[in-house]
Amino acid sequence: MTQTTPSLSIVDNLGTTNVAPPDPMIAVGMSGIVTTDNATVSWFDGQGNLVGQEASYNFFLPVGGAGGDMRVVYDRFNDRFVVMSLANGTTGNADMPIAVSKDGNPADGWYFGTVDVGSAALLDYPAVVATGNAIEVQANEFSTSGTYVASDLFSIPTGLGVGGFYDGGPLAKPTELTSTVTGTAIGEPVEPEGTAAASNVIYLYDGAGFGTQAFGGVYYGDAYFEKVVGTTVTQEMVSFTGFPAENYSSFPYPTQPGTTTTITTELGENAVLAGGFIYAVQPYVPASGPDAGVLTTHWMKVDPTNWTIVDQGDVSGATLGAGVATFDATIAADTSGDFAISFTASGPSLYAGSYYVLHRATDPPGSVEAPGTLHVGVAPFDVTSITGGRNRWGDYERTVMPDPHASDTFWLFDQYAATPTASGVGVSGETLGQFTGSSACYCSGTRIATARGRVAVEALREGDLVITAGGRLAPIRWLGHRRTSLRQHPRPFDVMPVRVLAGAFGEGLPCRDLVLSPDHAVFVDGYLVPVRHLVNGQSIVQEMREAITYWHVEVDRHDVILAEGLSCETYLDTGNRDAFENDAGAMALHPEFSPQDFARQVWKEHGCAPILVDPAEPTLRALHTRVLAAATRAPRQSGRSSAAWTAFERVASA
């Protein structure tokens, strides 16, 4: 399999923070995005533009101020964002500050409250998940002297529609659920993703097999899943095939260039529920292979109905360099079966930076595509002078979330090693970005002229020979696909398919209806023209659908091939696909994915023909007029072979 890197759009470099660790978190909703670290709460519109930001203490000032170990989740069942912070123990109750957005747009304001858990202990390291009717909070309970007591799970009613917290009313006292399972603490809640209905079932994940944080105990290499139905907690253990027991306290810490100081990392585990499966990550140390002896992220896909692992694999650091560790990973999945993993990578030749990988539902089992880069590290990282000797990178993260508007599209918010302070203290930079699987062009079912005849695009294989307009046989280097929900897309006209009726460009051109993405270019009179510029409402029309799957074909260089007899482009590398073999990528030039000035420069230097994209261009206007005139003069042609198609097919039989 030829690996590719999904295209990335950097939305905002959010500056730096010297809070150690920053513990970045992100939640993505239908109308906005919220991020937190241990110092700041930020909120954005749906396109990733920053619209509000406050220091954590000031954000929670309506309930006395707070900060530290903050968590944020999106309640997809009620279209709200929930932010929580740790509770500092007092002589009364350890009240935990909580905020919920008034609606799905975080810029519209927040309701604030405190969670009365009825304990005199300190509640630390909170984890929160929204399940529809309640907010479930896991927290580690400490005595007032700082001794770890237990992990607790609290259920807080939302009160929506009955004057409760979601309506701006008071927070109801939570119900505490205590695990009946002995020998292990309650794991972190598994966050639901996608559009699954709310239920009273909660899954808990503990990749260490012993609580959620390294408190000096012995840890095991198995993963524990707990299931809460109502108030009853049961436990199951999932053992990795060929996955040895590990003592987490003996994990080798990641190295970095320019210093002997290694990076202190905690467990780096999380799990999500999407499409009926649980997706989870946790670290381990492979005994053999390219990552032998190096801390490595392991992922798995679990069927919770019978607790079986249906797929699993590693995020190899060896693809980024010898001895590179992958750690502090988080995973996200959509309901189409695509999942993404965001992780930190660091090694002898690589400063600690933020990276990501994608697995499409159609990718081979056990695989992830080539890693992409959110932000490289730029310097050694060392915070030992302010953290008591531990070079803490993070306790927990939630750095990747699916975009609810499109499959195989995900948002990232993560940290990287930035330039240290003047005194040499390490600093974390933070970046928000969005990546997507490669844009595609042909609708499923489109027939492409190849050396073995007319073949539906989804049935093509790497190595197949397609016939170009110049009469050569070009081997396919890579095939990709993308499924897009048009109803939920923020800019549906950018992805709405264009139908070219049979005979729109002359007899047999195309020989039957051809469906393309709007920015896919057809070859006319020596020019490449994105088909959106030729829509005329008669022979070339744009269609609304619930969703559509597009496909694209990459060959050795940008060229023109035949789709249903019509000359159409292959794809041109715009620079976002640098992990392809021979540095040749393919990406449709949708405005949201590729800046126009940059794309035009690439076309100028590497395109196989001039491209017309300005509707006011006289040549493009003339072409549009000519195609419309042909549509009004001639009846629709359907199913007839074009002379061009026949001529090119002779190449295949020669």
XYZ file of C-alpha atoms in Angstrom:
654
model
C 0.000 0.000 0.000
C 1.299 3.450 -0.909
C 0.933 5.605 2.148
C -0.259 9.183 1.944
C -0.573 12.138 4.236
C -3.984 13.822 4.635
C -3.966 17.487 3.666
C -3.615 19.906 6.581
C -4.840 23.456 7.044
C -3.216 25.419 9.867
C -5.930 27.628 11.304
C -4.091 29.380 14.103
C -0.779 29.281 15.936
C -1.992 30.224 19.389
C 1.294 31.323 20.874
C 3.134 29.689 23.746
C 2.609 28.750 27.351
C 5.101 27.905 30.077
C 2.505 26.060 32.154
C 3.897 22.585 32.792
C 2.235 20.484 31.696
C -0.262 22.333 29.465
C -2.543 19.258 28.976
C -4.231 20.487 25.756
C -7.888 19.561 25.188
C -10.262 20.182 22.272
C -13.991 19.731 21.714
C -15.643 20.236 18.313
C -19.341 20.924 17.826
C -21.679 21.750 14.982
C -21.213 25.515 15.379
C -17.941 26.029 17.197
C -14.775 24.696 18.813
C -13.512 25.028 22.400
C -9.972 24.353 23.601
C -8.463 24.342 27.071
C -5.080 23.959 28.651
C -4.068 24.375 32.273
C -4.052 28.153 31.905
C -6.573 29.193 29.235
C -10.033 28.577 27.791
C -10.458 29.541 24.110
C -13.429 29.317 21.780
C -13.668 29.511 18.008
C -16.273 29.618 15.274
C -16.877 26.592 13.049
C -14.047 27.592 10.702
C -11.498 27.810 13.509
C -11.380 31.612 13.879
C -10.642 32.664 17.453
C -13.597 34.611 18.888
C -12.966 34.460 22.650
C -10.260 33.593 25.164
C -9.852 33.899 28.930
C -7.396 32.796 31.554
C -8.846 29.809 33.372
C -9.138 31.635 36.706
C -11.018 34.521 35.107
C -13.224 32.187 33.109
C -14.474 30.567 36.320
C -14.602 33.848 38.247
C -18.452 33.730 38.420
C -18.020 30.779 40.809
C -14.910 32.035 42.609
C -12.242 31.290 39.984
C -10.333 28.087 39.370
C -7.713 26.565 37.157
C -5.782 23.420 36.525
C -6.488 19.978 35.091
C -9.217 21.439 32.915
C -11.324 19.255 30.633
C -13.708 20.137 27.837
C -16.215 17.946 25.977
C -18.950 18.537 23.456
C -22.359 17.236 24.482
C -23.518 16.186 21.013
C -26.887 15.037 22.348
C -27.790 18.542 23.550
C -25.450 20.677 21.395
C -23.533 22.193 24.327
C -19.918 22.470 25.461
C -18.955 21.475 29.016
C -15.772 22.714 30.755
C -14.591 21.460 34.142
C -11.655 22.155 36.427
C -10.176 20.335 39.380
C -11.556 20.968 42.852
C -9.319 22.220 45.620
C -10.191 20.569 48.911
C -11.343 22.702 51.794
C -12.770 22.038 55.214
C -16.152 21.585 53.644
C -16.920 20.145 50.265
C -14.507 19.753 47.379
C -16.646 21.646 44.926
C -15.664 21.264 41.266
C -16.223 24.300 39.003
C -18.200 23.555 35.843
C -19.426 25.624 32.897
C -21.831 24.772 30.085
C -22.363 26.857 26.947
C -25.835 28.350 26.618
C -26.197 26.786 23.176
C -24.077 25.220 20.429
C -22.207 28.463 19.788
C -19.691 29.009 22.618
C -19.600 32.738 21.813
C -23.200 33.068 23.042
C -22.159 32.746 26.690
C -21.936 30.225 29.525
C -23.750 29.042 32.649
C -21.517 28.420 35.672
C -21.856 26.273 38.750
C -20.001 24.082 41.213
C -20.429 20.354 41.675
C -21.072 19.460 45.303
C -19.564 15.986 45.622
C -20.024 15.878 49.392
C -16.416 15.122 50.219
C -13.780 16.871 52.286
C -11.055 15.408 50.070
C -9.357 16.976 47.087
C -10.714 15.751 43.746
C -7.941 15.746 41.170
C -7.479 14.866 37.504
C -11.163 15.093 36.528
C -12.444 13.408 33.376
C -15.839 14.326 31.996
C -18.195 12.844 29.402
C -21.723 13.794 28.338
C -24.142 10.922 27.819
C -27.352 12.782 26.975
C -29.260 13.043 30.233
C -26.261 13.551 32.487
C -22.657 14.658 32.741
C -20.480 11.846 34.046
C -17.355 12.914 35.953
C -14.503 10.656 36.975
C -12.038 12.065 39.476
C -9.259 10.819 41.724
C -10.012 11.377 45.402
C -7.267 12.402 47.806
C -7.356 12.931 51.535
C -6.631 16.392 52.901
C -3.083 15.145 53.637
C -2.560 14.296 49.941
C -2.981 10.508 50.167
C -4.691 8.841 47.210
C -7.982 7.272 48.290
C -9.920 6.086 45.251
C -11.267 6.953 41.830
C -14.908 7.994 41.877
C -17.575 8.367 39.211
C -20.266 11.022 39.620
C -23.427 11.420 37.556
C -24.752 15.001 37.277
C -28.202 15.594 35.714
C -28.246 18.172 32.929
C -31.669 19.438 34.008
C -32.477 20.524 30.460
C -36.111 21.543 30.071
C -36.870 21.395 33.799
C -35.050 24.509 34.996
C -31.791 22.710 35.726
C -28.195 23.575 34.941
C -28.571 23.483 31.150
C -31.419 25.978 31.532
C -29.298 28.317 33.662
C -30.611 26.925 36.946
C -28.788 25.313 39.878
C -26.707 22.190 39.589
C -28.346 19.142 41.138
C -26.298 17.183 43.654
C -24.604 14.338 41.775
C -25.085 10.638 42.340
C -21.860 8.853 43.216
C -21.321 5.493 41.533
C -18.825 3.221 43.237
C -17.295 0.296 41.412
C -18.076 -3.105 42.909
C -14.932 -4.461 41.295
C -12.014 -4.864 43.674
C -8.339 -4.560 42.851
C -8.637 -1.723 40.363
C -9.832 1.843 40.215
C -12.482 3.189 37.876
C -11.133 4.116 34.468
C -11.773 7.240 32.415
C -15.149 7.594 30.690
C -15.199 6.625 27.029
C -16.378 9.630 25.068
C -19.199 8.996 22.551
C -18.628 10.286 19.023
C -20.861 10.396 15.975
C -24.637 10.601 16.281
C -25.467 7.591 18.437
C -28.537 7.945 20.614
C -28.076 8.729 24.263
C -28.280 5.783 26.643
C -27.705 4.921 30.269
C -24.648 2.794 29.376
C -21.238 4.240 30.204
C -17.966 2.616 29.194
C -14.798 3.240 31.180
C -11.289 2.619 29.875
C -8.151 1.914 31.842
C -5.242 1.130 29.561
C -2.932 0.547 32.504
C -5.195 -1.941 34.183
C -4.825 0.000 37.435
C -6.415 3.425 37.659
C -5.838 6.394 35.436
C -2.527 7.822 36.561
C 0.860 6.589 37.727
C 0.717 6.876 41.507
C 3.719 4.646 42.051
C 1.956 1.292 41.827
C 2.572 -1.693 39.586
C 0.861 -1.513 36.200
C -0.110 -4.215 33.788
C -0.036 -4.492 30.000
C -3.668 -5.469 29.630
C -6.525 -3.053 29.066
C -9.492 -2.987 31.400
C -12.908 -1.915 30.206
C -15.687 -1.294 32.690
C -19.325 -1.006 31.789
C -21.803 0.974 33.858
C -25.488 0.248 33.305
C -27.538 2.484 35.579
C -25.652 2.242 38.861
C -24.129 -1.203 38.326
C -20.452 -1.435 37.385
C -19.012 -4.567 35.796
C -15.514 -5.176 34.490
C -13.994 -6.922 31.506
C -10.331 -7.306 30.605
C -9.119 -7.227 27.013
C -5.694 -8.748 26.389
C -3.738 -7.660 23.331
C -2.681 -10.480 21.045
C 1.079 -10.752 21.432
C 1.048 -7.779 23.761
C 3.247 -8.523 26.809
C 2.590 -7.338 30.328
C 4.349 -4.078 31.034
C 5.551 -2.281 34.109
C 4.747 1.323 33.293
C 7.290 2.584 35.786
C 10.067 1.087 33.642
C 9.027 2.679 30.342
C 11.950 4.376 28.576
C 11.300 8.108 28.395
C 11.614 9.725 24.949
C 14.911 11.329 24.049
C 15.508 14.616 22.219
C 18.438 16.160 20.362
C 20.787 18.670 21.941
C 20.366 17.458 25.518
C 20.556 14.355 27.678
C 17.283 15.351 29.401
C 14.508 12.948 28.469
C 10.817 13.823 28.337
C 8.629 12.666 31.217
C 5.348 11.345 29.839
C 2.378 9.824 31.619
C 0.208 7.015 30.285
C -1.157 8.811 27.239
C -4.365 6.828 26.796
C -7.957 7.514 25.857
C -10.904 5.799 24.215
C -13.960 6.831 22.189
C -17.168 5.127 21.128
C -18.219 5.552 17.490
C -20.284 3.449 15.113
C -20.772 0.766 17.771
C -17.020 0.238 18.339
C -14.609 1.454 20.991
C -11.337 2.892 19.672
C -8.505 3.179 22.185
C -4.800 4.006 22.417
C -2.126 3.305 24.992
C 1.694 3.156 25.055
C 3.930 0.111 25.105
C 7.476 -0.910 24.185
C 7.778 -3.329 21.229
C 10.235 -6.164 21.708
C 11.114 -6.401 18.013
C 10.700 -4.597 14.727
C 11.656 -1.040 13.723
C 10.456 0.405 17.062
C 12.041 -2.207 19.324
C 12.890 -0.779 22.730
C 11.228 2.579 22.006
C 8.055 3.912 23.597
C 5.344 3.431 20.969
C 1.626 4.182 20.696
C -0.593 1.125 20.179
C -4.187 1.444 18.930
C -7.074 -0.973 18.921
C -10.668 -1.247 17.768
C -12.881 -3.200 20.154
C -16.351 -4.695 19.753
C -17.943 -4.080 23.180
C -20.750 -6.574 22.572
C -18.328 -9.479 22.998
C -15.147 -7.645 24.088
C -13.053 -8.751 21.140
C -10.359 -6.757 19.400
C -11.338 -6.543 15.741
C -8.296 -4.507 14.641
C -5.099 -3.150 16.168
C -1.711 -1.763 15.237
C 1.110 0.616 16.100
C 1.891 4.249 15.334
C 5.505 3.741 14.368
C 8.032 6.434 15.199
C 10.520 4.807 12.839
C 8.716 6.474 9.930
C 9.917 9.815 11.358
C 13.449 8.757 12.267
C 15.560 6.173 14.073
C 14.741 5.879 17.760
C 11.741 8.241 17.569
C 9.109 7.613 20.259
C 5.361 8.175 19.752
C 3.542 9.065 22.959
C 0.790 11.130 24.624
C -1.567 9.963 21.901
C -5.318 10.425 21.605
C -7.720 8.815 19.157
C -10.951 9.952 17.499
C -13.317 8.160 15.120
C -16.290 8.984 12.931
C -19.318 6.804 12.302
C -18.013 5.870 8.828
C -15.218 3.800 10.349
C -12.411 6.328 9.822
C -10.201 7.093 12.806
C -7.366 9.513 13.484
C -4.619 9.572 16.090
C -2.835 12.698 17.288
C 0.479 12.130 19.059
C 3.776 13.634 20.140
C 6.984 12.369 18.569
C 10.524 12.926 19.805
C 13.850 11.212 19.292
C 17.615 11.568 18.850
C 17.168 13.719 15.723
C 13.663 15.132 16.314
C 12.530 17.785 18.777
C 9.194 17.062 20.455
C 6.454 18.020 18.013
C 2.841 17.310 17.141
C 1.930 14.731 14.477
C -1.121 12.799 13.302
C -2.123 9.727 11.310
C -5.353 8.682 9.609
C -6.935 5.281 8.999
C -9.768 5.238 6.497
C -12.399 2.544 6.755
C -11.124 1.059 3.476
C -7.461 0.944 4.518
C -5.885 -2.486 5.187
C -6.372 -3.870 8.714
C -3.642 -2.976 11.181
C -2.467 0.003 9.154
C -2.383 3.762 9.457
C -1.405 6.126 6.693
C 1.856 8.067 6.699
C 2.181 10.603 9.531
C 1.423 14.264 8.930
C 2.823 17.205 10.851
C 0.776 19.725 12.806
C 3.874 21.525 14.125
C 7.484 20.411 14.434
C 9.398 20.968 17.637
C 11.954 23.774 17.334
C 14.176 23.346 20.415
C 15.017 21.013 23.311
C 12.328 20.900 26.003
C 13.319 21.187 29.682
C 11.011 22.269 32.531
C 12.823 20.429 35.324
C 13.661 23.694 37.083
C 9.960 24.481 37.675
C 8.532 20.981 38.166
C 10.759 19.491 40.810
C 13.025 17.546 38.476
C 10.373 15.960 36.216
C 10.477 17.085 32.594
C 6.688 16.874 32.337
C 5.210 16.905 28.843
C 1.667 16.052 29.940
C -0.591 14.024 32.212
C -3.410 13.677 29.710
C -4.538 15.088 26.372
C -7.536 15.184 24.055
C -5.982 16.600 20.928
C -8.009 15.259 18.000
C -11.747 15.368 17.289
C -13.841 14.519 14.207
C -15.423 17.305 12.212
C -19.193 16.640 12.431
C -19.689 18.029 8.927
C -17.560 15.584 6.889
C -16.113 12.100 7.193
C -12.315 11.559 7.377
C -11.945 15.206 8.457
C -10.566 15.939 11.921
C -9.512 18.917 14.050
C -6.230 19.016 15.970
C -5.107 21.070 18.950
C -1.732 20.111 20.335
C 1.567 21.295 21.726
C 5.144 21.336 20.464
C 8.510 22.286 21.966
C 8.880 26.014 21.287
C 11.827 28.351 21.870
C 12.780 28.302 25.587
C 12.633 31.380 27.795
C 15.706 33.529 28.268
C 16.492 31.557 31.441
C 16.310 28.268 29.555
C 12.930 27.034 30.785
C 11.071 24.948 28.237
C 8.004 26.420 26.566
C 5.109 24.696 24.805
C 3.678 26.205 21.664
C 0.070 25.405 20.727
C -1.480 25.090 17.265
C -5.029 24.541 15.999
C -5.457 22.882 12.630
C -7.763 20.749 10.510
C -6.844 17.851 8.263
C -8.802 15.769 5.830
C -8.374 12.724 3.680
C -7.495 13.622 0.126
C -10.152 15.363 -1.879
C -11.499 13.242 -4.687
C -12.997 13.834 -8.095
C -14.904 10.973 -9.683
C -18.186 9.622 -8.385
C -18.377 5.877 -7.742
C -19.291 4.018 -10.929
C -17.399 6.335 -13.284
C -15.643 4.273 -15.981
C -11.998 5.076 -16.746
C -10.211 3.998 -19.960
C -7.457 1.526 -19.058
C -5.329 -1.074 -20.790
C -7.824 -3.695 -19.629
C -10.859 -1.809 -20.872
C -13.378 0.507 -19.251
C -13.107 0.025 -15.497
C -15.212 1.616 -12.749
C -12.994 3.936 -10.732
C -13.618 2.096 -7.460
C -12.433 -1.157 -9.099
C -9.080 0.272 -10.230
C -5.895 -0.879 -8.544
C -2.445 0.591 -8.074
C -0.340 -0.429 -11.057
C -3.259 -0.476 -13.510
C -2.437 1.307 -16.775
C -4.725 4.197 -17.670
C -4.787 5.716 -21.146
C -3.812 9.388 -21.305
C -4.865 11.973 -23.864
C -1.398 11.760 -25.366
C -1.864 8.074 -26.042
C 0.563 6.752 -23.436
C -0.143 4.122 -20.810
C 0.410 5.619 -17.360
C 0.568 3.376 -14.276
C -1.665 4.382 -11.365
C 0.460 5.430 -8.424
C -2.295 5.802 -5.864
C -6.072 5.699 -5.505
C -8.019 7.586 -2.876
C -11.553 8.231 -1.921
C -13.680 10.552 0.192
C -17.219 10.337 1.459
C -18.777 13.714 2.228
C -22.041 14.625 3.925
C -23.509 17.498 1.921
C -26.403 18.188 4.270
C -24.052 18.950 7.160
C -21.243 20.594 5.191
C -20.784 24.304 6.078
C -20.180 25.123 2.380
C -22.150 22.493 0.440
C -21.682 24.171 -2.950
C -17.945 23.525 -2.604
C -18.542 19.770 -2.609
C -21.900 19.408 -4.333
C -21.413 17.060 -7.320
C -21.689 18.298 -10.902
C -23.425 16.074 -13.468
C -22.183 16.374 -17.038
C -24.965 14.950 -19.197
C -24.089 12.579 -21.990
C -23.179 14.539 -25.149
C -22.707 17.852 -23.317
C -19.474 18.533 -25.248
C -20.513 16.830 -28.478
C -21.597 13.418 -29.635
C -20.416 10.850 -27.117
C -18.622 13.447 -24.998
C -19.189 12.060 -22.471
C -20.718 8.817 -23.697
C -22.953 8.668 -20.634
C -23.598 10.946 -17.679
C -20.451 11.782 -15.764
C -20.477 13.000 -12.138
C -17.490 15.027 -10.910
C -16.593 17.095 -7.879
C -17.055 20.796 -8.693
C -13.342 21.623 -8.813
C -12.375 18.692 -10.992
C -11.108 20.042 -14.321
C -12.137 18.887 -17.774
C -9.859 19.363 -20.795
C -11.439 21.581 -23.463
C -9.746 23.350 -26.412
C -6.308 23.021 -24.842
C -7.392 24.326 -21.436
C -8.232 22.708 -18.119
C -11.449 24.132 -16.691
C -12.907 23.269 -13.250
C -16.306 21.896 -14.163
C -18.075 24.251 -11.734
C -17.314 27.111 -14.193
C -19.216 25.347 -16.982
C -22.454 24.679 -15.078
C -25.303 25.930 -17.282
C -28.418 24.392 -15.761
C -29.105 22.308 -18.865
C -26.310 19.985 -19.965
C -24.081 20.565 -16.926
C -25.910 20.790 -13.613
C -25.038 20.785 -9.909
C -26.975 18.319 -7.768
C -27.879 18.214 -4.096
C -27.478 14.870 -2.349
C -27.406 13.677 1.228
C -23.856 12.397 0.779
C -21.503 11.330 -1.970
C -18.312 9.303 -2.318
C -15.655 10.690 -4.653
C -12.576 8.910 -6.003
C -9.348 10.173 -7.484
C -6.502 8.749 -9.539
C -2.829 9.709 -9.302
C -0.316 8.864 -12.035
C 3.364 9.671 -12.415
C 2.748 13.262 -13.521
C -0.191 15.572 -14.005
C -2.044 14.432 -17.112
C -5.398 13.988 -18.843
C -7.273 10.667 -18.909
C -10.682 9.553 -20.190
C -13.705 9.310 -17.898
C -16.800 8.094 -19.731
C -15.014 9.246 -22.894
C -14.480 12.839 -21.700
C -10.961 14.178 -21.228
C -10.447 14.927 -17.514
C -7.412 15.687 -15.404
C -5.538 13.487 -12.987
C -4.219 15.278 -9.890
C -1.468 17.682 -9.210
C 0.663 17.788 -6.050
C 0.063 21.104 -4.307
C 2.673 20.442 -1.611
C 0.400 18.958 1.070
C 1.195 15.376 0.108
C 4.914 15.160 0.748
C 4.717 11.647 2.208
C 3.792 10.112 -1.164
C 6.377 8.048 -2.961
C 8.506 10.272 -5.221
C 6.890 13.253 -3.475
C 3.870 13.096 -5.772
C 0.545 13.849 -4.149
C -2.936 14.518 -5.388
C -5.410 17.016 -4.077
C -8.437 18.671 -5.640
C -8.158 22.446 -5.522
C -11.118 23.153 -3.243
C -10.724 26.645 -1.796
C -10.974 25.457 1.799
C -8.079 23.086 1.310
C -5.613 25.024 -0.846
C -4.996 28.783 -0.974
C -5.747 30.038 -4.479
C -2.520 31.978 -4.996
C -0.419 28.970 -4.029
C -2.505 26.608 -6.156
C -2.164 28.843 -9.199
C 1.607 28.924 -8.776
C 1.699 25.118 -8.700
C -0.443 24.969 -11.833
C 1.838 27.436 -13.568
C 4.938 25.386 -12.841
C 3.666 21.793 -13.015
C 0.257 21.676 -14.650
C -0.072 19.720 -17.898
C -2.126 22.538 -19.470
C -3.201 26.107 -18.650
C -6.078 26.315 -16.186
C -8.979 28.767 -16.395
C -10.450 29.741 -13.015
C -11.522 33.367 -13.460
C -15.176 33.529 -14.606
C -14.425 36.912 -16.202
C -11.662 35.451 -18.387
C -12.801 35.923 -22.041
C -11.685 32.426 -23.041
C -13.643 30.832 -20.176
C -16.715 32.931 -20.969
C -16.542 31.849 -24.595
C -16.273 28.201 -23.609
C -19.248 28.496 -21.288
C -21.310 30.140 -24.050
C -20.330 27.465 -26.573
C -21.211 24.566 -24.257
C -24.583 26.162 -23.427
C -25.310 26.705 -27.119
C -24.508 23.079 -27.868
C -26.914 22.007 -25.137
C -29.803 23.990 -26.680
C -29.125 22.785 -30.243
C -28.603 19.063 -29.804
C -30.656 16.405 -28.037
C -29.041 14.681 -25.114
C -26.715 11.897 -26.182
C -26.745 8.798 -24.025
C -24.773 5.599 -24.190
C -22.986 6.313 -27.494
C -19.233 5.874 -27.888
C -17.243 8.968 -28.783
C -14.609 8.964 -31.487
C -12.034 10.001 -28.905
C -12.926 7.102 -26.609
C -12.683 4.638 -29.502
C -9.346 6.025 -30.631
C -7.813 5.806 -27.185
C -9.134 2.291 -26.688
C -7.144 1.220 -29.717
C -4.032 1.913 -27.665
C -5.102 -0.735 -25.180
C -5.529 -3.376 -27.854
C -2.334 -2.544 -29.746
